[in-house]
Amino acid sequence: MDSCTTPGLMPIDDALANMLKSIAPINATTNKPLADSIGYVLAQDLHSPINVPPFDNSAMDGYAVRIDDLTETTTLTIAGKSFAGIPFQGQWPIGSCIRIMTGAKIPQGCDAVIMQEQVSVKADDADFSQALPLRDQQNIRSLGEDIKQSNLVLPKGHRLTPRDIPMIATLGIPTLTVLNKPKVAFFSTGDELKPLGTELKEGEIYDSNRYGIKIMLEKFGCEAIDLGVITDDKEQLRQAFIRGQQQADVVITSGGVSVGEADYTKIILEELGQIGFWKIAMKPGKPFAFGKLIATDNTSDAIFCGLPGNPVSAILTLYILVQPLLAKLAGHSDWKPQPIIPAKALTPFNKFPGRTDFQRGIYSINEDGQFEVSSTGNQSSGAFRSMSIANCFIILERERGKVEVGETVHIQQFAPVFYS
Ligand code: AMP
Ligand code: MG
């Protein structure tokens, strides 16, 4: 048995359920110009104020006709022009057609547009014999065919993506009411942690977790407040927890939650709030703390998440356990984890029963369209290169043992937050 396999580990789903039930979404809103609204969550259902397109218009450069005019003849006189933004005005006599451009308003009575490549024009006459027969409404984009006035276009709780922005712009909406982003204060703990750009003395390492935590919080749609590195000093830690609680909705730390160390963290947190130190049945990421920091002044209570210090564990628990919590807090109700996909193991995977493993892997799709996956190698919770070169987690079920080549495993592709 793995030395870390101990009874009483909390299953991941129980930890998630415990965390989610203790928080309510933010309800404070703000107005954002459309162009700055990316990553925010809609505070209200968004209904379209207009039809899109707002008028029948041409899908082609060509000629607008009445189909009936082409029953006796294949040639019509060009009676005028309709350009995008400059519609044809007036009447067009029976037996005539209108030159029309893509996006131009369809003249009254027109029931088909013929693309110009199918038309031969001599002086003022257009011959349509190449284009017959015609289909009613061909090449006409009708009023409201994309979006009908007053229809729901995006629901409350939707987090705005780059694909939503141009769609909302077609509705002419300049400003959106969005939920405020959750404020998340974070700091690293540890006497051994040194800033980048300094020289390491014996026993020291660079503080890498804060860099990962900051960028991921921003990707999750939070406002990240960096409180730096706090040494393993009781008073410094207490002050940092209080600063975090006063400034933020959530306080996240890394380090100091393993068994038998950083006693200060535990003592201070018990003084400042209600904190549970959990042992989660996941690997890496067993030590995890969750609770609440209680306000003693006129500020608000803050949620507390204590990530393990090992770099892979810190980012993994942030991604698997804290991300759903932040999504709920942000009001992002259409947030979903990445799907779990079966894949064929191309390498063996070491595994002891007892915890759900999140090994780092590289998947590809073979010529039969099947997913295949290899290990990234060293799976130590301190070996962050395994995250950097991976493109998925290999999720090995809690009671599973060693995996041999050719067995089916389950993978979870990295979400876009891990990519750009
Ligand atoms: P701890 O949870 O404080 O016992 O830390 C576990 C391991 O993670 C130790 O090897 C720490 O040095 C390392 N560690 C803790 N915090 C960080 C950090 N911010 N960046 C990189 N490594 C860290
Ligand atoms: Mg430490």
XYZ file of C-alpha atoms and ligand atoms in Angstrom, residues 187-190 192-193 203 205-211 213 229 232 254-259 261-262 287 307-311 314 381-382, ligand 1:
57
model
C -0.332 34.381 -0.622
C 2.394 31.786 -0.378
C 3.673 30.621 2.989
C 7.143 29.332 3.734
C 12.221 28.770 2.117
C 10.463 30.794 -0.599
C 17.683 25.245 1.409
C 13.593 27.660 -3.563
C 11.745 30.132 -5.714
C 8.118 30.862 -4.956
C 6.459 29.426 -8.041
C 2.932 28.752 -6.799
C 1.933 32.389 -6.610
C 2.594 32.791 -10.321
C -2.371 30.846 -8.731
C 5.087 35.562 0.411
C 6.331 30.967 8.765
C -0.385 27.667 -0.596
C 1.759 25.620 1.751
C 1.550 24.931 5.437
C -1.456 22.627 5.385
C 0.394 19.298 5.489
C 0.129 17.089 8.527
C 3.770 21.260 10.132
C 2.910 24.896 9.988
C -3.787 18.056 2.341
C -3.793 24.609 -0.997
C -0.941 22.193 -0.414
C 2.513 23.653 -1.057
C 3.816 21.151 -3.554
C 3.507 22.920 -6.897
C -1.365 23.433 -5.429
C 3.884 16.352 -6.791
C 6.904 18.614 -6.830
P 4.213 22.677 2.695
O 2.805 22.388 2.246
O 4.377 24.065 3.202
O 4.691 21.633 3.601
O 5.094 22.572 1.396
C 5.227 21.358 0.692
C 6.297 21.488 -0.368
O 5.942 22.482 -1.303
C 7.657 21.921 0.169
O 8.647 21.250 -0.588
C 7.686 23.394 -0.101
O 8.988 23.913 -0.198
C 6.966 23.473 -1.412
N 6.332 24.773 -1.582
C 5.522 25.381 -0.678
N 5.111 26.570 -1.145
C 5.669 26.714 -2.365
C 5.627 27.749 -3.329
N 4.907 28.864 -3.140
N 6.297 27.590 -4.487
C 7.022 26.458 -4.686
N 7.097 25.447 -3.808
C 6.453 25.571 -2.644
